[in-house]
Short mmCIF file of C-alpha atoms and ligand atoms in Angstrom, two decimals:
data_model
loop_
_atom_site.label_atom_id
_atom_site.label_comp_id
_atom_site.label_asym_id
_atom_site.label_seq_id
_atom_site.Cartn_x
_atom_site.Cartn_y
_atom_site.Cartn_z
CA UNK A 1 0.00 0.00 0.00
CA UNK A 2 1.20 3.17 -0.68
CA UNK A 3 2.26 5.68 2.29
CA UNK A 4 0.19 7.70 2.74
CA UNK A 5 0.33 11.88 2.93
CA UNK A 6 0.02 14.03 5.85
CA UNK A 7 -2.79 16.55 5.73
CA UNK A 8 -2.05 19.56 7.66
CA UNK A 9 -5.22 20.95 8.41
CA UNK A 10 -6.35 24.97 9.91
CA UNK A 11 -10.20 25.75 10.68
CA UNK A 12 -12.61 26.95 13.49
CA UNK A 13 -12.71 24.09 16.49
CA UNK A 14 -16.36 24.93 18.21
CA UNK A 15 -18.95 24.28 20.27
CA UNK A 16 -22.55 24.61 18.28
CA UNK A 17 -26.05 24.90 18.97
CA UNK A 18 -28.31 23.96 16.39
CA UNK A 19 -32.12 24.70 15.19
CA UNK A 20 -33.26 22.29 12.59
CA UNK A 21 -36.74 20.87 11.08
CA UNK A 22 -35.63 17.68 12.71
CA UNK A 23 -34.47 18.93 16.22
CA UNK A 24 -32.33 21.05 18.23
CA UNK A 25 -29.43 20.10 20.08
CA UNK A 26 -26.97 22.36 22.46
CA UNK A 27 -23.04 21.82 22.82
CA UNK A 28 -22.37 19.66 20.05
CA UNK A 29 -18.41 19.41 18.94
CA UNK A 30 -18.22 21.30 15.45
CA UNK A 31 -16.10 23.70 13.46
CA UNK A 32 -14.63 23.71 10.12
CA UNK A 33 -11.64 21.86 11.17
CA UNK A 34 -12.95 18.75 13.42
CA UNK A 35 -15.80 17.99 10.70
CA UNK A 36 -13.06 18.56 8.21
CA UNK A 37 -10.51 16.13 10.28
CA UNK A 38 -13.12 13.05 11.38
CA UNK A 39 -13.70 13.29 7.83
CA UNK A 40 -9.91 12.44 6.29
CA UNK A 41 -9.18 10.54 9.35
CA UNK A 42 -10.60 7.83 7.53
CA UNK A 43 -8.62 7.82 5.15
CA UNK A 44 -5.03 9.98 5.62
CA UNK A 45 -2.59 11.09 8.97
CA UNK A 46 -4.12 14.30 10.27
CA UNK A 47 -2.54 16.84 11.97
CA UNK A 48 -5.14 19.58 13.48
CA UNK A 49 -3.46 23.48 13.85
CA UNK A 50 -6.44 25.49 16.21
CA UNK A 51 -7.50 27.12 19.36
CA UNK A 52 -9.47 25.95 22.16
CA UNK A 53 -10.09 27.38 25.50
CA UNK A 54 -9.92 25.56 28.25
CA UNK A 55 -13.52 24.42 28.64
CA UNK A 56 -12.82 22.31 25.40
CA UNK A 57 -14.97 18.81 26.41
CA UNK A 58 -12.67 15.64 27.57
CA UNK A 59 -14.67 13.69 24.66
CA UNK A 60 -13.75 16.24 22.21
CA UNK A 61 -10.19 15.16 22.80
CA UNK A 62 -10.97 11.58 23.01
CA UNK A 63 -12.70 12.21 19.61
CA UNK A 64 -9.68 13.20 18.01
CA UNK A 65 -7.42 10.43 19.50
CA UNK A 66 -9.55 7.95 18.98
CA UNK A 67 -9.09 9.01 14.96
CA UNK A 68 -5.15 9.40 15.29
CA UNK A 69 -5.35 12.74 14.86
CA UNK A 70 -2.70 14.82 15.77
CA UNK A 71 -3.50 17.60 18.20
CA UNK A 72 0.31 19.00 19.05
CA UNK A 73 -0.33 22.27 17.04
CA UNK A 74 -3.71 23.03 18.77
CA UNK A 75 -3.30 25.94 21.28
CA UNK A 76 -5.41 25.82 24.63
CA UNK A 77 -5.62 29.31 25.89
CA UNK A 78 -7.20 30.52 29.11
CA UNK A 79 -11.07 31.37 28.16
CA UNK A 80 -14.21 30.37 26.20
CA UNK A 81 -13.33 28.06 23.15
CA UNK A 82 -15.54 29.15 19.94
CA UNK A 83 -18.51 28.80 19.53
CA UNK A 84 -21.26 28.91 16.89
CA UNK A 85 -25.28 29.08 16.79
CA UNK A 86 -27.28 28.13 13.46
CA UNK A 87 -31.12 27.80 12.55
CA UNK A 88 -31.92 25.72 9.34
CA UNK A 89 -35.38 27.14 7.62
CA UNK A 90 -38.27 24.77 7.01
CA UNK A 91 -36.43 23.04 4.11
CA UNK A 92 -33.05 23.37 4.74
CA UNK A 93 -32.75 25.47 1.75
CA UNK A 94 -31.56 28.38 4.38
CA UNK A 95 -29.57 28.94 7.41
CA UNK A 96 -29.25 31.75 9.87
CA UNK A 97 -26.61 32.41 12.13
CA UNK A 98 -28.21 32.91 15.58
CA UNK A 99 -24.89 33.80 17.34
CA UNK A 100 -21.07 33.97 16.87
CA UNK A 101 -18.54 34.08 20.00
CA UNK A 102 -15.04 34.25 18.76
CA UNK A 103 -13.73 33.57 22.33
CA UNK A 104 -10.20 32.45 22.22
CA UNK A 105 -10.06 32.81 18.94
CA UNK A 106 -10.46 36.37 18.73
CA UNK A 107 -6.83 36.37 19.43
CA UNK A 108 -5.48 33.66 17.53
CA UNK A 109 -2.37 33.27 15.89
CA UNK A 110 -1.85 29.53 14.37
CA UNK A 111 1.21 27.84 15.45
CA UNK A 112 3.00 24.89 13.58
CA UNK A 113 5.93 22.90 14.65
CA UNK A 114 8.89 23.30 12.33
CA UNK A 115 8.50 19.59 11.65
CA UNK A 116 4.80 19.89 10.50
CA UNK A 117 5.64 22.93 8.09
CA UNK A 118 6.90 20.31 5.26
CA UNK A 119 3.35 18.57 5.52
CA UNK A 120 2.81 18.03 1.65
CA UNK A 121 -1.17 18.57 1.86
CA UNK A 122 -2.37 21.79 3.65
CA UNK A 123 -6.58 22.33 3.82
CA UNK A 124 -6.79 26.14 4.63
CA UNK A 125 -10.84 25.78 6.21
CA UNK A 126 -13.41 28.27 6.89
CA UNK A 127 -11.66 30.93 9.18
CA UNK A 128 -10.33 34.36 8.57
CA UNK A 129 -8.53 35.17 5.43
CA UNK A 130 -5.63 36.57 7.22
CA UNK A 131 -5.01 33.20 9.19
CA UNK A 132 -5.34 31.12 6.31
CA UNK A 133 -2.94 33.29 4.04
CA UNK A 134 -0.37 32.95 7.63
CA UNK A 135 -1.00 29.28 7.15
CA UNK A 136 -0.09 29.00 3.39
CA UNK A 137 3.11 31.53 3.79
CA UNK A 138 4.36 28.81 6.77
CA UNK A 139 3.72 25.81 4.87
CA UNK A 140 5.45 27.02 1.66
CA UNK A 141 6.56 23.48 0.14
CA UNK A 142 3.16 22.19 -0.24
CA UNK A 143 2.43 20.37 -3.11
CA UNK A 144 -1.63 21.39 -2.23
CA UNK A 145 -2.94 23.90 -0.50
CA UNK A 146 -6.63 23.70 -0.84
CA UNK A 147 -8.78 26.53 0.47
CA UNK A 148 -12.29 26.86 1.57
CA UNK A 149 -14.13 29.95 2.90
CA UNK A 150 -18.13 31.48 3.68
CA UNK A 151 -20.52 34.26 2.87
CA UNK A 152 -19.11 36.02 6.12
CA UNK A 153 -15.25 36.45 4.43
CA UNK A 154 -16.30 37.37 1.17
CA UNK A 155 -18.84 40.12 2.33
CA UNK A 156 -16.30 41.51 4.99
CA UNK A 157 -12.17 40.92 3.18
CA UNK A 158 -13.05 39.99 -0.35
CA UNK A 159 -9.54 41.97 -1.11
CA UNK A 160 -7.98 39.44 1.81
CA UNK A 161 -9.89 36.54 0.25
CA UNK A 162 -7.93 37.32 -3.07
CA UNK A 163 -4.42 37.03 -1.29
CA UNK A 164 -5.76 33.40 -0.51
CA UNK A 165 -6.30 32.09 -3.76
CA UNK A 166 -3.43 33.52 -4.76
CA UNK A 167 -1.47 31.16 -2.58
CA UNK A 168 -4.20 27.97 -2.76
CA UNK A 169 -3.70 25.34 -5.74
CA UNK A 170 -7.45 24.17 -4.94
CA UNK A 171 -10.48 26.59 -4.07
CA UNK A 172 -13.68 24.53 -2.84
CA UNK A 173 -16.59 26.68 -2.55
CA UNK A 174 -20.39 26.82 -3.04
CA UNK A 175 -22.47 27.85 -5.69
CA UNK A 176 -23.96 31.10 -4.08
CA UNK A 177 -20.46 31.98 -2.45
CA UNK A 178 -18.87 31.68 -6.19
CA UNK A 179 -21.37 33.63 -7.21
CA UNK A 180 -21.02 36.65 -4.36
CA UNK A 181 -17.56 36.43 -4.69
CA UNK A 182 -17.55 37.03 -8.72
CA UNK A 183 -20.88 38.27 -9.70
CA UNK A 184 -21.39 35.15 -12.25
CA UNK A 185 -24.26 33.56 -11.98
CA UNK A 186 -23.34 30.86 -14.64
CA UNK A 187 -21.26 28.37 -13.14
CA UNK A 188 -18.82 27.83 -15.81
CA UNK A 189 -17.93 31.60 -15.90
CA UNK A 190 -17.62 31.93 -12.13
CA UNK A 191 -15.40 28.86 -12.29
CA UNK A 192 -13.50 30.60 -14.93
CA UNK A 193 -13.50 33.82 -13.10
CA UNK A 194 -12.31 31.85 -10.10
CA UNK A 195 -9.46 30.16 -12.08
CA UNK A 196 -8.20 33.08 -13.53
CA UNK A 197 -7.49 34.05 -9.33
CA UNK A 198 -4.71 31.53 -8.84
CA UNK A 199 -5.96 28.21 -7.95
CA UNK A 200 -5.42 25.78 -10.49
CA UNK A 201 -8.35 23.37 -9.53
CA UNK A 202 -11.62 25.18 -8.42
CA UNK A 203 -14.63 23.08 -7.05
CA UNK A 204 -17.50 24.44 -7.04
CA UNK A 205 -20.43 22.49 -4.65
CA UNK A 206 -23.79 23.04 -5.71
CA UNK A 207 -25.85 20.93 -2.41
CA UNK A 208 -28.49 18.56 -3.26
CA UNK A 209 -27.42 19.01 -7.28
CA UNK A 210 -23.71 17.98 -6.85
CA UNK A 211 -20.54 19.59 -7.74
CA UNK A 212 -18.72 21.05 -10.55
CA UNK A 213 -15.34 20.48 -10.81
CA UNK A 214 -12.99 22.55 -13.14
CA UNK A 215 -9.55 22.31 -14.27
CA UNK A 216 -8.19 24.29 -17.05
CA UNK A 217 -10.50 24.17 -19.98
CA UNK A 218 -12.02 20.25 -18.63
CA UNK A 219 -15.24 20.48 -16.73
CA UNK A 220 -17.24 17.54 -15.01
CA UNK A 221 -20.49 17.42 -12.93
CA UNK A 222 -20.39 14.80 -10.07
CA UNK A 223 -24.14 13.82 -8.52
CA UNK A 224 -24.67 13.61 -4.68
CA UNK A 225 -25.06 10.24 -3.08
CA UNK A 226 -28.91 10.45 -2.27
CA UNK A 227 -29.63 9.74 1.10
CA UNK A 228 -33.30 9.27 2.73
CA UNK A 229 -33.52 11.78 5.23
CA UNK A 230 -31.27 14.92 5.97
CA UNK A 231 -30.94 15.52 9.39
CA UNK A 232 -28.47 18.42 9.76
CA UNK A 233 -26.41 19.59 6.82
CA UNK A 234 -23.85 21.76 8.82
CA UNK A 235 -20.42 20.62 8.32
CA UNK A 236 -21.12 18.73 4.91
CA UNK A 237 -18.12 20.90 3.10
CA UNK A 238 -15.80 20.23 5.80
CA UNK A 239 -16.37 16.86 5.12
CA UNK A 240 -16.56 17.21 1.67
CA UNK A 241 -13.04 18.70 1.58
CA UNK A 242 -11.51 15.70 4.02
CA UNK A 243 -13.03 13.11 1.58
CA UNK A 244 -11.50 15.45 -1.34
CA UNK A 245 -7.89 15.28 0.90
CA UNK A 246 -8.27 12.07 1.67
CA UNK A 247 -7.86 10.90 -1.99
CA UNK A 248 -5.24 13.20 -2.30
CA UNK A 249 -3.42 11.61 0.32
CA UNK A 250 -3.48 8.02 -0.96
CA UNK A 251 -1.90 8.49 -4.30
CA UNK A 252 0.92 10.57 -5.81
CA UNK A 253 -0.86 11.27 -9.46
CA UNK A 254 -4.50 12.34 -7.78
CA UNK A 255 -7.42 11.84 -9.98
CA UNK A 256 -9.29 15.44 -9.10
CA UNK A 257 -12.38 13.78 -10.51
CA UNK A 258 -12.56 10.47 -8.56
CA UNK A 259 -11.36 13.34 -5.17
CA UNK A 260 -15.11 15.30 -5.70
CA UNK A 261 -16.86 12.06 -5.77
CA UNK A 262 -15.27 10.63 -2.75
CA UNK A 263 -16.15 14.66 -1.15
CA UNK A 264 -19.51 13.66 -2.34
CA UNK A 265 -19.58 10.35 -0.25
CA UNK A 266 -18.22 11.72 2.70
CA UNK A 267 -20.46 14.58 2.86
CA UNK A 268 -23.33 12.05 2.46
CA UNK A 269 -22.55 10.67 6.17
CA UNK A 270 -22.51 13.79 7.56
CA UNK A 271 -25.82 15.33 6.87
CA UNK A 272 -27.69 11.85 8.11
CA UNK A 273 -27.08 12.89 11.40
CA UNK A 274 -26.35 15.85 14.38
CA UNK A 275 -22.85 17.19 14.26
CA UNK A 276 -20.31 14.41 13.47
CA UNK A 277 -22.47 11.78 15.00
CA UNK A 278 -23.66 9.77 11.87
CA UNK A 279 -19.63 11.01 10.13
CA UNK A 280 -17.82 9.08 12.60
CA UNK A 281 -20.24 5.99 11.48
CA UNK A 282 -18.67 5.80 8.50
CA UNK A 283 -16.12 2.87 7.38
CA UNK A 284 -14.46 2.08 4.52
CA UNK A 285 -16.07 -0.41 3.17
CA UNK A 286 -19.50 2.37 3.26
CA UNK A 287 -17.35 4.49 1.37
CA UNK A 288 -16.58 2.48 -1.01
CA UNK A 289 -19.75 1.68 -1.73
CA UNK A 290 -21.28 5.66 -2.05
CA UNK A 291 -18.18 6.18 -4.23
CA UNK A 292 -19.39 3.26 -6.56
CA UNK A 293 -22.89 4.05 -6.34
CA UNK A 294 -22.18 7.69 -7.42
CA UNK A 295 -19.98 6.34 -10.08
CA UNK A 296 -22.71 3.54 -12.02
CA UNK A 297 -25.37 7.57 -11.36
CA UNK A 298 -22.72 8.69 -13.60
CA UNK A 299 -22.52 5.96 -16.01
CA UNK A 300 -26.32 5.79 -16.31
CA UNK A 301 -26.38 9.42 -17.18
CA UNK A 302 -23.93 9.36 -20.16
P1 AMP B 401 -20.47 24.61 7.22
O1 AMP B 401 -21.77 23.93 7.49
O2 AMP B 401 -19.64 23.92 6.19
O3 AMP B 401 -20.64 26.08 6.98
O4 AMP B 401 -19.59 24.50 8.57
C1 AMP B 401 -20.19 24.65 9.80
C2 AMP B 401 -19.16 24.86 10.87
O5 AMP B 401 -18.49 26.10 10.68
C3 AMP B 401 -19.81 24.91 12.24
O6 AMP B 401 -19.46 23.77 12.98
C4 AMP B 401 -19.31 26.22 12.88
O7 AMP B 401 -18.77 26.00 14.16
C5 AMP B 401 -18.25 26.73 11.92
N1 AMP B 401 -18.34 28.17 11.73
C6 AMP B 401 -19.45 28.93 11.61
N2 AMP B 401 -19.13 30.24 11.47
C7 AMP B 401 -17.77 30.31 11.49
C8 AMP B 401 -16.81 31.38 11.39
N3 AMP B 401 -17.18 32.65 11.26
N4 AMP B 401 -15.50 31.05 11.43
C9 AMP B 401 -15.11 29.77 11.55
N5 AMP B 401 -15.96 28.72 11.67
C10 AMP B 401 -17.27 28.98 11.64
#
């Protein structure tokens, strides 16, 4: 088997509350970066760059253990760690942010061990532009640096957002965030538009209708694995991007098309369920059968 590559990975560690059609449920471990991590863990070495204060949950940590994934380069500070409140509408089709408190991470300043720096895969999640662009300039070797980002950064430092992509091989993003960030409402031109910024890869994740995937001038559409019931969506491109990494990891000549369908699988676990509880579920032998099943949905479409 081949060995496989280290993902070094930098996103929001938090404590949600969520509001959905199916529930709500208080205190739940989230954040770009564990959803993102329990994600890969199943299938590449994770190392986890963060904050957390020190009221970070015991199982949190167990979480991450139990996954062999590396917590040496996340900081625990004195104070509140982060945490986030969302309300999905009726039919999911909307979300609102009920609250946002940055606590330790208001002050935040990543930290990497030397060692870690020469990771070959670097996922830049959902946090301020600044940190992620601190991220990329520390991890300069990379042979990936793939990038995601929200609403929130493109409304507030769409100037800062730009210094990102100029450093990120990879952009994953979603439909209405492509089209905020570059006015195109077509797909194909947004993913053009987004090209033309630096990455050489964009992805472009579209929900319920898949994702787009462009590279150069070649352009695919990948379906979702359908599942019967979402339950809560949040997290679902955090986990898209570890399946997306994970396949990157495995192989030294990655096929970017067979990475988005593995996202797609991944992010199929995740929405089946509160927080990561139906994502940690997942094995590999699951996966491999969403990744075929997605594939014959292809086949059949031709
Ligand atoms: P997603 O559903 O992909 O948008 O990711 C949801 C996760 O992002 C939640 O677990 C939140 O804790 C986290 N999150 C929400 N807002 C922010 C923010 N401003 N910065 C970093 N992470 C955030």
């Amino acid at each position: 088997m081949n060995k496989r590559k280290t993902i070094l990975a930098v996103g929001s560690i938090a404590i949600d509350t969520l509001e959905t059609p199916h529930g709500n449920r208080k205190d739940l471990l989230g954040g770009s970066a564990t959803y993102f991590s329990i994600s890969a863990s199943l299938m590449a070495p994770v190392k986890l760059v963060g904050v957390v204060g020190n009221d970070f949950p015991e199982e949190g940590w167990k979480l991450f253990h139990s996954r062999n994934i590396n917590t040496d380069n996340i900081l625990v500070e004195n104070g509140s760690t982060f945490r986030w409140g969302g309300r999905y509408s009726n039919d999911y089709s909307t979300r609102d942010t009920l609250f946002t408190e940055l606590g330790v991470f208001e002050n935040f300043t990543p930290y990497i061990q030397e060692a870690d720096r020469l990771s070959p895969l670097v996922f830049l999640g959902n946090i301020h532009p600044d940190l992620q662009s601190s991220v990329a300039k520390l991890t300069p070797s990379a042979e990936y640096i793939v990038t995601d980002t929200m609403n929130l950064w493109i409304d507030l430092f769409p100037e800062k957002l730009k210094e990102v992509l100029k450093l990120s091989t990879i952009l994953l993003i979603n439909h209405e965030e492509a089209e905020q960030f570059t006015g195109q409402s077509e797909i194909s031109d947004a993913a053009s538009e987004l090209l033309s910024a630096g990455p050489e890869i964009v992805v472009i994740k579209k929900g319920a209708d898949g994702a787009y995937l462009a590279q150069g001038e070649t352009r695919h559409s990948v379906p979702v694995f359908p599942i019967n019931q979402v339950i809560d969506p949040t997290g679902a491109g955090d986990s898209f991007a570890g399946g997306f990494m994970g396949h990157l990891s495995q192989t030294s000549q990655p096929d970017f098309l067979e990475a988005v369908i593995v996202g797609s699988a991944m992010a199929s676990f995740c929405i089946e369920g509160f927080g990561v509880e139906s994502l940690v579920k997942a094995t590999q032998k699951l996966l491999e059968q969403r990744v075929e099943s997605i594939k014959n949905s292809m086949v059949e479409k031709v």
